[in-house]
XYZ file of C-alpha atoms in Angstrom:
385
model
C 63.950 -159.572 -139.316
C 64.767 -161.697 -136.266
C 61.982 -163.180 -134.146
C 61.407 -165.769 -131.415
C 60.004 -168.850 -133.162
C 58.399 -171.875 -131.526
C 60.180 -175.052 -132.598
C 58.518 -177.691 -130.420
C 58.089 -178.704 -126.808
C 60.409 -176.579 -124.630
C 62.297 -175.213 -127.622
C 62.313 -171.743 -129.157
C 64.904 -170.179 -131.440
C 65.681 -166.722 -132.745
C 65.310 -166.976 -136.509
C 64.850 -164.738 -139.510
C 61.222 -164.297 -140.595
C 59.453 -162.015 -143.027
C 58.875 -158.450 -141.902
C 55.262 -157.379 -141.377
C 53.671 -155.035 -143.874
C 50.606 -152.814 -144.027
C 47.753 -155.159 -144.996
C 44.775 -152.866 -144.398
C 44.447 -149.053 -144.477
C 43.926 -148.978 -140.699
C 47.169 -150.857 -139.924
C 50.395 -149.463 -138.550
C 53.802 -151.131 -138.285
C 56.011 -150.476 -135.269
C 59.661 -151.019 -134.462
C 59.605 -153.005 -131.220
C 61.484 -151.337 -128.360
C 60.296 -153.700 -125.612
C 58.476 -157.028 -125.725
C 57.848 -159.369 -122.797
C 57.861 -163.072 -122.038
C 54.544 -163.954 -120.398
C 53.539 -166.850 -118.190
C 50.878 -167.599 -120.798
C 53.660 -168.178 -123.336
C 54.878 -171.057 -121.175
C 51.706 -173.039 -121.871
C 52.707 -173.130 -125.539
C 56.406 -173.494 -124.797
C 55.737 -176.580 -122.651
C 53.657 -178.242 -125.362
C 50.416 -177.831 -123.438
C 48.494 -176.329 -126.367
C 47.925 -177.040 -130.049
C 50.600 -174.514 -131.070
C 52.522 -175.629 -134.126
C 56.211 -175.056 -134.892
C 56.845 -171.819 -136.736
C 54.614 -169.623 -134.565
C 56.224 -166.296 -133.646
C 55.586 -165.650 -129.953
C 54.900 -162.352 -128.231
C 51.675 -160.637 -127.153
C 53.116 -157.895 -124.899
C 54.494 -155.317 -127.292
C 55.651 -151.706 -127.281
C 57.440 -149.622 -129.883
C 57.657 -146.705 -132.296
C 55.364 -146.287 -135.317
C 57.319 -146.527 -138.572
C 54.557 -147.060 -141.157
C 50.975 -145.780 -141.179
C 48.039 -147.004 -143.274
C 46.082 -144.482 -145.330
C 42.974 -144.699 -143.105
C 44.783 -144.192 -139.781
C 43.776 -140.841 -138.314
C 45.159 -140.696 -134.766
C 48.727 -141.984 -135.193
C 51.801 -140.708 -136.988
C 55.253 -142.014 -137.783
C 57.383 -141.540 -134.680
C 54.585 -142.046 -132.154
C 55.428 -144.235 -129.176
C 52.711 -146.824 -128.485
C 51.915 -149.939 -126.495
C 49.477 -152.522 -127.879
C 46.991 -154.448 -125.718
C 47.505 -158.174 -126.110
C 43.881 -158.264 -127.305
C 43.394 -157.661 -131.019
C 39.969 -156.030 -131.333
C 37.940 -154.303 -134.040
C 36.291 -151.677 -131.854
C 32.832 -151.885 -133.420
C 31.327 -155.346 -132.809
C 28.765 -155.682 -130.023
C 31.317 -156.986 -127.535
C 33.847 -154.240 -128.297
C 31.176 -151.560 -128.000
C 30.241 -153.006 -124.607
C 33.894 -152.888 -123.505
C 34.627 -156.605 -123.895
C 37.580 -156.175 -126.241
C 39.014 -159.518 -125.120
C 36.034 -161.165 -126.795
C 35.884 -159.356 -130.138
C 33.819 -161.305 -132.663
C 35.379 -159.875 -135.830
C 39.103 -160.606 -135.548
C 39.222 -164.398 -135.264
C 36.913 -166.595 -137.302
C 34.792 -168.888 -135.160
C 36.171 -167.605 -131.864
C 35.499 -164.619 -129.607
C 38.845 -162.924 -129.071
C 42.157 -162.380 -130.814
C 45.757 -161.878 -129.711
C 49.259 -161.533 -131.118
C 51.450 -164.606 -131.333
C 49.146 -167.022 -129.554
C 47.665 -170.359 -130.572
C 44.015 -170.237 -131.699
C 43.906 -166.458 -131.270
C 43.956 -165.508 -134.944
C 46.509 -164.907 -137.694
C 48.421 -162.186 -135.850
C 52.190 -162.584 -135.776
C 53.762 -162.068 -132.386
C 55.967 -159.196 -131.334
C 58.966 -160.993 -129.850
C 60.591 -159.674 -132.962
C 62.034 -156.526 -134.445
C 58.733 -155.305 -135.924
C 54.989 -155.806 -135.465
C 51.852 -155.015 -137.438
C 49.002 -153.575 -135.354
C 45.587 -153.953 -137.044
C 42.717 -151.560 -136.291
C 45.495 -149.332 -135.046
C 43.399 -146.267 -134.202
C 41.540 -148.444 -131.716
C 44.276 -150.804 -130.512
C 47.410 -148.696 -130.149
C 47.691 -146.689 -126.919
C 49.795 -143.552 -127.350
C 52.546 -142.877 -124.840
C 54.671 -139.811 -124.097
C 57.670 -139.380 -126.383
C 61.088 -140.493 -125.224
C 61.976 -143.545 -123.154
C 60.773 -142.594 -119.678
C 58.797 -145.340 -117.874
C 59.727 -147.820 -120.640
C 59.494 -150.864 -118.363
C 56.275 -149.754 -116.672
C 54.561 -148.871 -119.946
C 55.493 -152.267 -121.432
C 53.504 -153.908 -118.635
C 50.356 -152.117 -119.877
C 50.152 -154.649 -122.715
C 49.039 -157.388 -120.334
C 50.101 -158.053 -116.768
C 49.316 -154.734 -115.068
C 45.798 -154.521 -116.581
C 45.299 -158.264 -116.045
C 46.244 -157.998 -112.374
C 43.870 -155.052 -112.061
C 41.228 -157.099 -113.894
C 41.537 -159.822 -111.258
C 40.600 -157.310 -108.570
C 37.697 -156.084 -110.705
C 36.389 -159.623 -111.247
C 36.392 -160.052 -107.474
C 34.786 -156.605 -106.950
C 37.596 -155.657 -104.587
C 36.900 -152.458 -102.663
C 38.901 -150.300 -100.292
C 39.059 -151.933 -96.879
C 38.590 -155.485 -98.173
C 40.836 -158.394 -97.275
C 42.015 -160.474 -100.227
C 43.912 -163.714 -100.868
C 45.796 -164.004 -104.160
C 46.914 -167.451 -105.247
C 49.961 -167.178 -107.491
C 52.970 -164.922 -107.051
C 53.989 -164.787 -110.695
C 53.814 -161.532 -112.671
C 49.997 -161.430 -112.818
C 49.607 -162.397 -109.171
C 52.097 -159.729 -108.121
C 50.274 -157.161 -110.225
C 46.968 -158.234 -108.666
C 48.490 -157.714 -105.217
C 49.883 -154.339 -106.294
C 46.483 -153.371 -107.704
C 44.849 -154.395 -104.429
C 47.279 -152.149 -102.574
C 46.561 -149.234 -104.924
C 42.830 -149.767 -104.354
C 43.241 -149.641 -100.580
C 42.833 -153.276 -99.580
C 43.134 -153.630 -95.823
C 44.875 -157.004 -95.862
C 46.597 -158.830 -98.727
C 47.819 -162.441 -98.771
C 49.921 -163.860 -101.619
C 50.288 -167.633 -101.948
C 53.223 -169.185 -103.835
C 56.211 -171.469 -103.305
C 58.994 -169.349 -104.914
C 60.642 -167.339 -102.144
C 61.800 -164.448 -104.332
C 58.223 -163.879 -105.508
C 56.913 -163.902 -101.953
C 59.575 -161.399 -100.929
C 58.522 -159.040 -103.753
C 54.895 -159.293 -102.663
C 55.839 -158.410 -99.102
C 58.172 -155.559 -100.074
C 56.130 -153.838 -102.784
C 52.525 -154.800 -102.001
C 52.572 -154.894 -98.194
C 51.319 -158.461 -98.566
C 51.588 -161.323 -96.113
C 53.541 -164.107 -97.882
C 52.117 -167.616 -97.689
C 54.351 -170.515 -98.783
C 52.030 -173.378 -99.699
C 54.836 -175.931 -99.349
C 55.091 -175.267 -95.607
C 51.471 -175.835 -94.570
C 47.937 -175.818 -95.982
C 47.644 -172.242 -97.342
C 43.966 -172.016 -96.394
C 44.738 -172.791 -92.770
C 47.715 -170.417 -92.773
C 45.529 -167.544 -93.961
C 42.688 -168.311 -91.580
C 45.078 -168.592 -88.632
C 46.425 -165.112 -89.374
C 43.227 -163.430 -90.497
C 40.844 -165.096 -88.077
C 38.408 -166.386 -90.668
C 37.637 -166.218 -94.367
C 38.848 -163.219 -96.350
C 36.443 -160.975 -98.269
C 37.814 -161.615 -101.760
C 39.997 -164.142 -103.575
C 41.937 -164.074 -106.856
C 43.230 -167.008 -108.925
C 46.359 -165.844 -110.758
C 47.593 -169.382 -111.457
C 45.252 -171.187 -113.849
C 45.138 -174.784 -114.941
C 48.795 -175.729 -114.387
C 48.501 -175.350 -110.620
C 50.718 -177.309 -108.236
C 48.959 -179.280 -105.504
C 50.999 -179.232 -102.267
C 49.388 -182.546 -101.286
C 51.028 -184.300 -104.250
C 54.589 -185.507 -104.064
C 57.274 -184.562 -106.574
C 60.749 -183.119 -106.833
C 61.629 -179.689 -105.493
C 61.416 -177.973 -108.852
C 58.288 -177.458 -110.895
C 56.987 -180.977 -111.488
C 53.982 -181.722 -113.756
C 53.286 -184.815 -111.644
C 52.141 -182.462 -108.886
C 49.560 -180.701 -111.045
C 45.933 -180.428 -110.027
C 44.055 -177.946 -112.245
C 41.222 -177.512 -109.718
C 43.289 -176.996 -106.576
C 43.480 -173.192 -106.647
C 39.777 -172.618 -107.274
C 38.896 -175.105 -104.537
C 41.339 -173.469 -102.127
C 39.825 -170.081 -102.911
C 36.342 -171.403 -102.152
C 37.667 -172.532 -98.768
C 39.639 -169.324 -98.160
C 36.924 -166.758 -98.959
C 34.151 -166.081 -96.467
C 30.470 -166.864 -97.106
C 29.006 -164.381 -99.662
C 32.536 -163.352 -100.639
C 33.656 -163.058 -104.260
C 36.266 -164.778 -106.431
C 38.087 -163.324 -109.433
C 39.621 -165.846 -111.826
C 41.908 -164.231 -114.439
C 44.196 -167.300 -114.367
C 44.159 -169.139 -117.685
C 41.984 -172.231 -118.180
C 41.580 -174.037 -121.493
C 38.983 -176.400 -123.012
C 41.695 -178.763 -124.305
C 44.949 -179.671 -122.554
C 47.087 -182.347 -124.247
C 49.352 -182.630 -121.201
C 46.658 -182.800 -118.529
C 47.098 -185.114 -115.527
C 43.863 -187.001 -116.269
C 41.300 -187.525 -119.030
C 38.710 -185.196 -117.533
C 41.146 -182.311 -117.195
C 42.314 -182.903 -120.766
C 38.828 -181.804 -121.821
C 38.915 -178.728 -119.603
C 36.550 -180.328 -117.062
C 37.583 -179.768 -113.450
C 36.478 -181.233 -110.139
C 35.233 -178.008 -108.577
C 33.668 -178.010 -105.099
C 30.528 -176.376 -106.439
C 28.422 -177.594 -103.539
C 30.596 -175.671 -101.087
C 30.597 -172.624 -103.384
C 26.800 -172.740 -103.430
C 26.532 -173.366 -99.700
C 28.699 -170.318 -99.002
C 26.747 -168.132 -101.445
C 29.933 -167.027 -103.192
C 30.052 -165.272 -106.558
C 32.799 -165.529 -109.135
C 33.962 -163.735 -112.255
C 36.143 -165.246 -114.969
C 37.699 -164.471 -118.315
C 40.710 -162.882 -119.914
C 41.354 -159.204 -119.433
C 39.791 -156.550 -121.642
C 42.978 -154.495 -121.609
C 41.499 -151.344 -123.143
C 39.072 -151.056 -120.244
C 41.989 -150.196 -117.953
C 45.168 -149.339 -119.868
C 44.686 -145.599 -120.406
C 43.821 -145.059 -116.736
C 46.818 -147.112 -115.624
C 49.065 -145.261 -118.112
C 48.001 -141.956 -116.581
C 48.631 -143.275 -113.077
C 52.181 -144.136 -114.157
C 52.708 -140.703 -115.734
C 51.392 -138.963 -112.603
C 53.634 -141.015 -110.333
C 50.716 -142.750 -108.622
C 51.826 -146.185 -109.883
C 55.132 -147.733 -110.890
C 54.847 -151.463 -111.595
C 58.390 -151.716 -112.989
C 59.620 -153.311 -109.754
C 58.277 -156.635 -111.032
C 60.823 -156.633 -113.893
C 63.785 -158.864 -113.099
C 65.530 -159.017 -116.481
C 65.910 -156.839 -119.580
C 67.951 -158.701 -122.189
C 68.506 -158.818 -125.917
C 66.227 -160.832 -128.178
C 69.037 -163.323 -128.750
C 68.818 -164.385 -125.099
C 65.167 -165.409 -125.394
C 65.794 -169.208 -125.534
C 67.845 -169.095 -122.333
C 65.305 -166.896 -120.541
C 62.397 -169.112 -121.585
C 64.174 -172.050 -119.970
C 64.885 -170.128 -116.753
C 61.324 -168.774 -116.531
C 59.872 -172.211 -117.248
C 61.937 -173.685 -114.413
C 60.534 -171.030 -112.031
C 64.085 -170.140 -111.055
C 64.546 -167.864 -108.076
C 64.851 -164.244 -109.133
C 63.312 -164.716 -112.591
C 60.077 -162.794 -112.284
C 59.379 -160.770 -115.425
C 61.619 -160.870 -118.483
C 61.670 -158.032 -121.030
C 63.272 -158.520 -124.435
C 64.875 -155.704 -126.380
C 65.315 -156.418 -130.116
């Protein structure tokens, strides 16, 4: 079958790889109908992880069941499913407590597993024609038959639940004001989730105009371009003080507006602590921060030696002085995906507006390059094998 294979820094190719097979009685195999390129994939694509050539990318996967293991009891051939990016067993202590992003049984020596991602276990990615889903009774979320809501349902694998997770980490409640740093897919979904939850005031901070326009149009958010002026001061000038909640949807490859560089995305402008520190300044005393943005313990392309070890210069004294609380960690997709699926079915949510491109698998190399360059209008790319 064809699949998107990592070849080296800023290079992927569509190549023929072996098809997945049933390896355990609780496995299923699906024909992929939609798979997505994620901002997290760019960390590997840019050579900022220990990913090795040959890795098949793809942790946002949806399709039709074609093979069923003997022990599978809730799925049949022909079922339409979407898989959380988390691979989880369902019965370890963390899974039983709802922390499926930190399963202790699926990845030796590490809490958490995922498809097609470095250090997240031996699970081939789904930017391919087929995918094996282990522990399928637990991991595969059934969808209505047909192809209705295909784009929206595909977003249940990661970005819609992860955006929602950001609001949960910050304990966002109806009537709160919130600042979201990052207008990429997760940041936009966090803003959309804040709107669905009844936030009174939403700010989205980014530098890509098309992203800011989407946030304004679909999330009723106030766009803040950090290239124009200090984003903290912009928000405080409009809001009249610190907001109630803040969300980091950027992570460790954050651009510091105080650093000089060219107009495009420039690694020389990186400051992995800038977003967290700006959030500390933006959020009011006793407010709360949610940090679903990705941070890593090792970064081979970090701007300095300390950051290369995952150690950041956080303004902890100010955080302490303001009595702020924070929540971190990757999303436990199963905690939210069935509820969000039902909201889509009932017409209460439709996140498909974030999708900018649906293209064939053969266009993946071109779309990776465009997404990596943060080109205007390239927001969320779906691949169709």
